[in-house]
XYZ file of C-alpha atoms in Angstrom:
560
model
C -95.194 47.031 -19.941
C -96.871 43.745 -19.040
C -97.769 43.184 -22.694
C -94.167 43.788 -23.841
C -92.854 41.396 -21.237
C -95.411 38.803 -22.197
C -94.410 39.100 -25.859
C -90.796 38.557 -24.910
C -91.633 35.425 -22.896
C -93.751 34.142 -25.773
C -90.764 34.484 -28.073
C -88.646 32.447 -25.687
C -91.417 29.872 -25.410
C -91.367 29.485 -29.190
C -87.597 29.082 -29.023
C -88.136 26.264 -26.540
C -90.686 24.635 -28.830
C -88.362 24.835 -31.823
C -85.541 23.348 -29.753
C -87.770 20.505 -28.591
C -88.899 19.730 -32.140
C -85.330 19.844 -33.440
C -84.108 17.598 -30.614
C -86.875 15.040 -31.170
C -86.287 15.149 -34.948
C -82.555 14.543 -34.458
C -83.304 11.681 -32.088
C -85.598 10.020 -34.635
C -83.181 10.736 -37.482
C -80.381 8.935 -35.644
C -82.657 5.926 -35.239
C -83.625 5.964 -38.918
C -80.067 6.706 -40.062
C -78.865 3.155 -39.559
C -81.913 1.504 -41.078
C -80.151 1.270 -44.429
C -77.451 -0.848 -42.778
C -79.892 -3.502 -41.648
C -82.180 -6.056 -43.217
C -81.773 -6.470 -46.958
C -79.531 -3.400 -46.953
C -76.825 -5.081 -44.877
C -73.477 -5.301 -46.633
C -70.528 -6.532 -44.619
C -68.161 -4.583 -46.836
C -69.817 -1.236 -46.039
C -70.922 -1.959 -42.477
C -67.522 -2.238 -40.860
C -68.141 1.078 -39.134
C -71.397 2.750 -38.111
C -71.099 6.186 -39.763
C -73.385 8.057 -37.346
C -73.202 8.761 -33.588
C -76.448 6.859 -33.017
C -75.895 6.696 -29.263
C -75.331 10.471 -28.903
C -78.354 11.130 -26.673
C -77.374 8.240 -24.414
C -73.853 9.629 -24.167
C -75.101 12.931 -22.732
C -77.403 11.269 -20.192
C -75.843 11.853 -16.724
C -78.119 9.279 -15.095
C -76.708 6.529 -17.311
C -73.193 7.769 -16.586
C -73.899 7.652 -12.860
C -75.220 4.092 -13.058
C -72.118 2.853 -14.886
C -69.709 4.718 -12.607
C -71.376 3.378 -9.463
C -71.749 -0.189 -10.727
C -68.302 -0.620 -12.293
C -66.086 2.069 -10.815
C -65.221 3.221 -14.330
C -66.918 5.255 -17.006
C -66.766 4.719 -20.791
C -65.210 7.758 -22.432
C -68.252 9.033 -24.315
C -70.385 9.131 -21.171
C -68.329 11.999 -19.747
C -70.533 14.305 -21.831
C -73.249 13.614 -19.281
C -71.157 15.621 -16.863
C -71.775 18.702 -19.000
C -75.530 18.239 -18.733
C -75.217 17.760 -14.977
C -73.106 20.919 -14.701
C -75.753 22.870 -16.622
C -78.365 21.522 -14.221
C -76.461 23.142 -11.360
C -77.217 26.458 -13.044
C -80.512 25.889 -14.829
C -82.164 23.001 -12.999
C -84.320 20.789 -15.221
C -83.945 22.871 -18.377
C -82.699 19.710 -20.149
C -86.111 18.112 -19.464
C -88.039 21.033 -20.936
C -85.794 21.887 -23.864
C -83.621 18.935 -24.967
C -84.936 15.560 -23.779
C -86.570 13.835 -26.793
C -88.779 11.700 -24.564
C -89.855 14.838 -22.723
C -90.709 16.429 -26.069
C -92.917 13.430 -26.944
C -94.750 13.750 -23.635
C -95.096 17.490 -24.049
C -96.484 17.170 -27.569
C -99.059 14.543 -26.603
C -100.091 16.537 -23.521
C -100.708 19.662 -25.614
C -102.282 17.944 -28.615
C -105.967 18.646 -29.266
C -108.597 18.109 -28.130
C -107.677 20.099 -25.053
C -109.329 19.712 -21.674
C -111.348 22.415 -19.899
C -109.281 24.956 -17.948
C -110.603 23.756 -14.588
C -109.599 20.175 -15.357
C -106.130 21.284 -16.443
C -105.648 23.331 -13.282
C -106.652 20.317 -11.197
C -104.237 18.069 -13.130
C -101.415 20.594 -12.794
C -101.517 21.002 -9.035
C -98.536 19.471 -7.181
C -99.375 15.930 -6.092
C -97.840 13.319 -3.851
C -97.061 10.977 -6.766
C -94.334 13.412 -7.887
C -92.202 12.184 -4.972
C -92.042 8.727 -6.542
C -89.278 9.678 -8.984
C -86.894 10.472 -6.111
C -87.518 7.023 -4.679
C -86.851 5.552 -8.152
C -83.604 7.516 -8.265
C -82.543 6.273 -4.826
C -83.366 2.655 -5.708
C -81.461 2.917 -8.998
C -78.307 4.502 -7.598
C -78.020 2.146 -4.627
C -78.705 -0.865 -6.873
C -75.885 0.405 -9.086
C -73.568 0.575 -6.075
C -74.517 -3.062 -5.477
C -73.524 -3.919 -9.053
C -76.647 -3.657 -11.194
C -77.652 -1.092 -13.824
C -81.280 -2.168 -13.543
C -82.211 1.511 -13.137
C -81.734 1.831 -16.881
C -85.199 0.308 -17.273
C -86.720 3.699 -16.427
C -84.105 6.022 -17.865
C -86.005 8.284 -20.297
C -83.452 8.161 -23.126
C -83.153 4.376 -22.916
C -86.913 4.003 -22.689
C -87.466 6.264 -25.692
C -84.763 4.535 -27.753
C -86.052 1.027 -27.218
C -89.664 2.190 -27.423
C -89.232 3.824 -30.822
C -86.829 1.199 -32.151
C -88.723 -1.853 -30.955
C -92.295 -0.562 -31.178
C -92.787 2.327 -33.596
C -90.275 1.277 -36.256
C -91.464 -2.352 -36.566
C -95.089 -1.175 -36.647
C -94.412 1.434 -39.358
C -92.391 -1.069 -41.331
C -95.077 -3.715 -41.064
C -97.971 -1.373 -41.885
C -96.246 0.550 -44.663
C -94.628 -2.542 -46.147
C -97.964 -4.331 -46.186
C -99.721 -1.386 -47.803
C -97.082 -1.069 -50.513
C -97.150 -4.783 -51.181
C -100.939 -4.672 -51.523
C -100.675 -1.691 -53.882
C -98.044 -3.392 -56.017
C -100.232 -6.466 -56.335
C -103.493 -4.610 -56.925
C -103.411 -4.870 -60.707
C -104.221 -1.146 -60.999
C -101.520 0.536 -63.067
C -101.487 3.906 -61.344
C -101.584 2.334 -57.872
C -98.821 -0.088 -58.767
C -96.667 2.772 -60.054
C -97.263 4.848 -56.955
C -96.482 1.877 -54.706
C -93.247 1.162 -56.556
C -92.193 4.810 -56.387
C -92.975 5.048 -52.681
C -91.109 1.822 -52.024
C -88.031 3.182 -53.786
C -88.263 6.378 -51.736
C -88.662 4.681 -48.358
C -86.653 1.494 -48.835
C -83.873 1.344 -46.306
C -85.418 4.096 -44.164
C -88.989 3.185 -43.268
C -89.299 -0.133 -45.061
C -86.718 -2.786 -44.461
C -86.638 -6.374 -43.454
C -87.757 -6.827 -39.879
C -89.523 -9.606 -38.048
C -92.308 -9.562 -35.539
C -91.845 -8.698 -31.895
C -91.108 -11.448 -29.393
C -92.739 -11.525 -25.961
C -90.157 -9.246 -24.350
C -90.675 -6.761 -27.172
C -94.432 -6.801 -26.688
C -93.924 -5.808 -23.040
C -91.627 -2.972 -24.181
C -94.373 -1.783 -26.525
C -97.035 -1.896 -23.812
C -94.953 0.154 -21.338
C -93.867 2.670 -23.990
C -97.386 3.254 -25.287
C -98.855 3.402 -21.764
C -96.309 6.062 -20.735
C -97.308 8.214 -23.697
C -101.069 7.688 -23.418
C -100.992 8.657 -19.710
C -100.290 12.238 -20.809
C -103.893 12.606 -21.892
C -104.960 12.435 -18.233
C -101.913 13.772 -16.407
C -99.607 15.990 -18.522
C -96.039 14.681 -18.591
C -96.912 12.015 -16.032
C -93.676 10.085 -16.602
C -91.562 13.248 -16.218
C -93.397 14.341 -13.090
C -93.680 11.054 -11.260
C -91.281 8.417 -12.604
C -88.227 9.841 -14.392
C -85.017 9.246 -12.374
C -83.069 11.573 -14.689
C -85.523 14.367 -13.937
C -85.132 13.691 -10.209
C -81.347 13.856 -10.546
C -81.384 17.126 -12.485
C -83.985 18.644 -10.162
C -81.878 17.767 -7.140
C -78.737 19.171 -8.761
C -80.517 22.411 -9.652
C -81.694 23.365 -6.195
C -79.137 26.200 -6.103
C -79.699 27.306 -9.702
C -79.258 30.880 -10.864
C -82.814 31.389 -12.092
C -85.919 31.724 -9.961
C -89.590 32.380 -10.626
C -90.281 35.845 -9.236
C -93.938 36.385 -8.279
C -95.882 39.600 -7.724
C -98.971 38.689 -5.725
C -100.378 42.203 -5.922
C -100.402 42.185 -9.723
C -102.004 38.733 -9.921
C -105.744 38.724 -10.621
C -106.097 34.981 -9.959
C -106.996 34.038 -13.549
C -105.114 30.739 -13.199
C -103.548 30.812 -16.680
C -100.141 29.968 -15.227
C -101.592 26.800 -13.688
C -103.486 25.894 -16.847
C -100.281 25.844 -18.887
C -97.726 24.620 -16.318
C -96.166 21.484 -17.782
C -94.625 20.153 -14.585
C -97.061 20.963 -11.749
C -94.413 23.254 -10.266
C -96.672 25.713 -8.430
C -96.270 28.868 -10.566
C -99.264 30.775 -9.110
C -98.420 33.758 -6.860
C -99.195 32.922 -3.270
C -98.057 29.329 -3.702
C -94.567 27.927 -3.292
C -92.702 27.492 -6.563
C -91.200 23.961 -6.671
C -87.792 24.571 -8.204
C -86.930 20.853 -8.501
C -90.093 20.260 -10.544
C -89.870 23.214 -12.959
C -88.435 22.411 -16.410
C -88.240 26.071 -17.531
C -90.850 25.526 -20.246
C -91.827 29.216 -19.826
C -95.509 28.456 -20.385
C -96.540 30.199 -17.169
C -94.750 33.508 -17.807
C -95.886 33.551 -21.449
C -99.520 32.964 -20.454
C -99.748 35.496 -17.587
C -101.771 38.490 -18.854
C -100.695 40.745 -15.974
C -96.985 40.126 -15.953
C -97.320 38.944 -12.368
C -94.651 36.253 -12.737
C -91.310 36.234 -14.468
C -87.993 34.482 -14.291
C -85.113 36.424 -12.774
C -81.861 35.812 -11.000
C -82.041 33.782 -7.827
C -81.760 35.828 -4.678
C -84.535 38.181 -5.702
C -87.626 38.096 -3.527
C -89.463 34.969 -4.482
C -91.649 32.316 -2.942
C -90.138 28.953 -3.602
C -89.237 25.535 -2.261
C -85.805 24.755 -3.639
C -85.221 21.262 -2.222
C -86.986 18.260 -3.786
C -90.397 17.725 -2.235
C -89.687 14.308 -0.752
C -89.270 13.042 2.778
C -86.084 11.598 4.246
C -87.856 8.370 5.178
C -88.974 7.836 1.607
C -85.436 8.286 0.304
C -84.038 5.929 2.953
C -86.699 3.349 2.121
C -85.797 3.625 -1.560
C -82.111 3.196 -0.787
C -82.849 0.156 1.352
C -84.897 -1.351 -1.461
C -82.058 -0.704 -3.886
C -79.609 -2.462 -1.554
C -81.903 -5.449 -1.148
C -83.132 -5.901 -4.689
C -79.841 -6.988 -6.267
C -79.007 -9.895 -3.930
C -82.658 -10.966 -4.006
C -82.704 -11.075 -7.794
C -79.445 -13.003 -7.824
C -80.350 -15.701 -5.352
C -81.183 -18.077 -8.177
C -84.747 -18.485 -6.983
C -85.941 -15.784 -9.354
C -84.472 -17.295 -12.534
C -81.236 -15.353 -12.222
C -78.683 -16.655 -14.754
C -75.668 -15.585 -12.693
C -73.844 -18.605 -11.345
C -75.667 -21.052 -13.585
C -75.634 -20.468 -17.328
C -79.139 -20.223 -18.711
C -79.522 -22.099 -22.028
C -81.634 -19.346 -23.599
C -79.499 -16.453 -22.401
C -77.433 -16.065 -25.577
C -75.755 -12.668 -25.513
C -74.513 -10.650 -28.507
C -70.927 -11.171 -29.655
C -68.581 -9.022 -27.617
C -70.779 -9.095 -24.511
C -68.764 -9.079 -21.299
C -69.222 -11.710 -18.583
C -72.795 -11.851 -17.285
C -72.256 -10.167 -13.928
C -70.407 -7.245 -15.482
C -72.905 -7.203 -18.337
C -75.774 -6.616 -15.911
C -73.690 -3.920 -14.223
C -73.326 -2.064 -17.522
C -76.373 -2.769 -19.694
C -78.968 0.021 -19.444
C -81.474 -1.750 -21.743
C -81.377 1.000 -24.375
C -82.001 -1.374 -27.281
C -79.347 0.101 -29.589
C -77.863 -3.335 -30.310
C -81.293 -4.812 -31.027
C -82.248 -1.968 -33.321
C -79.161 -2.225 -35.481
C -79.036 -6.035 -35.772
C -79.363 -6.685 -39.541
C -81.084 -10.053 -39.107
C -83.468 -9.031 -36.325
C -81.811 -11.679 -34.167
C -81.488 -9.655 -30.945
C -84.572 -9.066 -28.832
C -85.359 -7.786 -25.335
C -85.262 -10.593 -22.789
C -88.311 -11.457 -20.746
C -87.064 -14.085 -18.279
C -84.207 -15.613 -20.287
C -81.710 -13.575 -18.265
C -83.607 -13.559 -14.972
C -85.774 -10.728 -13.698
C -82.710 -8.529 -13.305
C -82.006 -9.002 -17.000
C -85.423 -7.830 -18.167
C -85.139 -6.147 -21.614
C -81.420 -6.887 -21.923
C -80.509 -8.237 -25.384
C -80.653 -11.955 -26.134
C -80.324 -13.835 -29.396
C -83.523 -15.561 -30.543
C -82.452 -17.955 -33.338
C -86.038 -18.820 -34.231
C -86.448 -15.205 -35.392
C -82.993 -14.468 -36.784
C -79.357 -15.492 -36.585
C -76.097 -13.678 -35.941
C -74.507 -12.663 -39.256
C -70.929 -14.034 -39.061
C -69.232 -10.982 -40.587
C -71.396 -8.361 -38.845
C -70.066 -6.334 -35.909
C -72.677 -3.543 -35.886
C -74.071 -4.297 -32.424
C -70.580 -4.067 -30.937
C -70.200 -0.503 -32.246
C -73.246 1.161 -30.705
C -73.247 0.095 -27.051
C -72.880 3.302 -24.977
C -71.786 1.585 -21.776
C -69.313 -1.054 -23.060
C -71.581 -3.895 -21.951
C -70.798 -5.110 -25.467
C -67.156 -4.441 -26.252
C -65.999 -3.490 -29.725
C -65.181 -6.568 -31.826
C -63.439 -6.590 -35.190
C -64.612 -8.876 -37.979
C -61.411 -10.919 -37.972
C -61.693 -11.294 -34.193
C -65.289 -12.449 -34.447
C -64.586 -14.969 -37.198
C -61.282 -16.200 -35.789
C -59.205 -15.133 -38.770
C -55.601 -13.985 -38.622
C -54.873 -16.214 -35.658
C -57.340 -14.485 -33.308
C -59.536 -16.774 -31.180
C -63.078 -16.948 -32.581
C -65.806 -15.208 -30.585
C -68.410 -17.785 -29.586
C -71.828 -16.873 -28.248
C -72.998 -20.471 -27.801
C -73.024 -23.955 -29.287
C -75.493 -25.888 -31.416
C -76.858 -29.217 -30.180
C -78.891 -31.791 -32.093
C -82.041 -33.356 -30.763
C -81.819 -36.729 -32.475
C -85.383 -37.519 -31.509
C -86.599 -34.667 -33.744
C -83.930 -34.561 -36.457
C -85.423 -35.862 -39.714
C -82.508 -38.135 -40.746
C -81.818 -39.380 -37.223
C -85.406 -39.986 -36.085
C -87.377 -40.632 -39.269
C -84.906 -41.714 -41.896
C -85.845 -38.701 -44.049
C -82.991 -37.111 -46.025
C -82.258 -33.549 -44.877
C -79.028 -31.522 -44.993
C -80.436 -27.993 -44.588
C -78.398 -27.191 -41.465
C -75.146 -28.263 -43.100
C -75.887 -26.286 -46.249
C -76.711 -23.119 -44.312
C -73.917 -23.297 -41.712
C -71.999 -20.051 -42.393
C -68.689 -20.839 -40.686
C -65.625 -21.723 -42.697
C -64.806 -24.569 -42.385
C -68.364 -25.671 -41.580
C -69.192 -26.489 -37.991
C -71.997 -28.814 -39.113
C -71.092 -31.657 -41.428
C -72.889 -34.839 -42.457
C -71.635 -38.366 -42.444
C -73.145 -41.441 -44.042
C -74.505 -43.479 -41.181
C -76.699 -46.574 -40.895
C -79.993 -45.547 -39.346
C -82.656 -48.045 -38.192
C -86.211 -46.793 -38.635
C -89.211 -49.059 -38.039
C -87.011 -52.142 -38.343
C -85.460 -51.019 -41.629
C -81.807 -50.121 -41.954
C -80.964 -47.225 -44.239
C -77.772 -45.361 -45.006
C -78.338 -41.608 -44.718
C -76.316 -38.471 -44.322
C -76.828 -37.419 -40.704
C -75.540 -34.147 -39.224
C -72.913 -33.657 -36.558
C -71.660 -30.522 -34.820
C -67.964 -29.855 -34.352
C -67.990 -27.675 -31.202
C -64.493 -26.413 -31.982
C -65.847 -24.691 -35.106
C -69.354 -23.704 -33.933
C -69.747 -20.050 -32.912
C -73.394 -20.349 -31.824
C -74.709 -17.992 -34.504
C -78.048 -19.815 -34.630
C -78.282 -20.088 -38.415
C -78.881 -23.855 -38.206
C -81.739 -23.438 -35.728
C -83.189 -20.596 -37.785
C -83.483 -22.701 -40.974
C -84.312 -26.088 -39.438
C -87.414 -27.391 -41.254
C -88.838 -28.716 -37.966
C -90.615 -25.486 -37.276
C -92.333 -25.711 -33.908
C -89.264 -26.804 -31.958
C -86.149 -27.079 -34.043
C -84.195 -30.326 -34.137
C -80.982 -28.327 -33.714
C -80.924 -25.671 -31.018
C -78.315 -23.228 -29.811
C -77.583 -22.673 -26.137
C -75.127 -20.428 -24.325
C -72.825 -23.362 -23.587
C -69.298 -22.680 -24.771
C -69.639 -18.878 -24.983
C -66.183 -17.383 -24.814
C -67.159 -14.528 -22.500
C -67.672 -16.700 -19.422
C -65.525 -19.400 -17.772
C -68.717 -20.813 -16.241
C -70.095 -21.657 -19.657
C -67.117 -23.535 -21.034
C -67.994 -26.818 -22.682
C -64.774 -28.322 -23.867
C -62.725 -28.239 -20.674
C -59.630 -27.308 -22.663
C -60.244 -29.870 -25.383
C -61.310 -27.325 -27.984
C -59.780 -23.934 -28.518
C -56.768 -24.045 -26.235
C -56.629 -20.278 -25.974
C -60.140 -19.988 -24.591
C -59.375 -21.649 -21.293
C -56.184 -19.685 -20.728
C -57.860 -16.422 -21.627
C -60.532 -16.788 -19.004
C -58.422 -18.492 -16.434
C -60.331 -21.768 -16.490
C-alpha cells in the first residue's frame, strides 16, 4: 500500500518537474524570441509590432499588480491575470512557486544539481530558520512603499529579477562568448573550422548571436546580484525563495486557508529523515513537527521520498499538524511597514541624488516614459525595454535616477542611441511606465508633436572645429532627424592667433529629439564634445527648455 502510494506521488513529482522545465523553457524562449528584432536584425518596417507576448510572465505576477495598484490607484489591463494566480493561491498556497515560477525553477535546478551534499548536511540546511521571516518584512516594506508612491519593491520581484538577470547578464555573456568563438573560427584559416563556424553563425544569428554592447556599471550590479542569488542555492536550497521573495510571501499568506494539507502519521514514521532531505522549502514535513503551510510550495518531494507512506497530501480539515499562518511576528511586520513608509520620502529628499524635483542631466528616459514621479510609481525594473532595444542604448541606472531609480532604464548615448523609427520599448512595458508610442507620434509626422527625450548640447571647448580649428562634421552627417537638428555654418574661428573659416555645428533645439546619435558618433571618445541631457524632454514640465519658444504644443500639453 505504501509502495503504491509512493509510486503515485513520484508520478506527480515528475509532472511537477516537467511543468517547471516547460515553464522555464517558455520563459527563456520569450526572451530569445525578440532577439531577431534587435541589433543588426532590426528593421523598422517589420518591427512596428512585437509579435510575441514577451511580458506574459510579468502579466501574471500578482505582486507586480499589487505594487502598481497601490502606487497609482489603477492597474494596466494585462496585469489582471495576476488576480488568477492570487485566487489559485487561496486554494493551493505557493503551488505557483513550486510548479510555474521560472526563477523558482532555476533555483530548484541548481539546488538539486550534482554533486549533492551528504544527507545530514541537507537535513540541517532544510530545517526552518529565522531568515525565512525576512521575506514577509520585504513584502511589508514593498507594499507600504507602493502606497507611498514607489514601485521600488520590483527590485526583488522574482519575475522581474529573472527577466533582467537573463536579459542583461546571460544573453550578453552568451552573445559575447559565442560571437567571439565563431569569429575566431571563421578567421582560423582552417577550412573545416571556417565552414563549421559559418554554419553555426547562420543557425544562431538573430537568436544567440546579435549585436550587443558591453554592460554598463548598473548592468554589472544586476549581474552580480543575479549570479549571487543563484549560487547561494549550493549552500541553502532555494535561499531566495525561502528568505527574500516577496511574491512567495504574498502567495504563502494568501494560502493559509488552502484546501490541501500535509497529513502526517507519526506511528508509521521510522525517522529516516528522507522527507527533510528532499524538502525544497524548509517547510517542516517530518511527522512530529509542525508543517509550515506558508512555506510549502507543493513540490511533493517529501511524499515521494517517504518509504513508509507516513506523510501524504489530503484535504484540509483532516487531522494534521501544521502552522497555517506565516511564521513571522507582528512587530517585524510593523517595523517593515514603518520602513516602507519612511523610505520613499527619504529617497526623495534630494540629498540622496533623487531626480524628482530637479531634472538630472543623465536621467534620459525611453521615449514614451511618463513623468518621473509616476514613472517611479510604475517601473518594476524588469528590464524588458532594455532587452528589446535594438541599439543597446537602454541600460539599468545606477545613480542617474537617484537611489530610488536603481535599475530603472536610462539612455546611455556613449553605448548606443535611440533609433528614430523604433518603438519596440514602448510595446513591452507591463506596467505602462512607458506608454505605447506610434512611429509617427515619435517622429512628429502627420502633425503630431515629436516625442523628445532630451536635447543635445555642444561643448565648444572640446569640439574639434570650435576649439582646435580641425574640420569635422560627423555629428551633422549622422543626425537622423528630418530636417536635421544639427547643421553646420561657415564661421570664422580664431585658433592660436590664426583666423580660419570652418564649418562649425549648431543644434536647433526645436528639431532635436535627444536620441543621442550625435554623442554616440562624436570622434572625441573619452568625453564627447556633444552630449545629450534630459533638458527639453516632453514628458515633464520641469524639464522644459524653450519656455514656449519651441514647439508651441509642448507647453500647452503639459500645462507649463
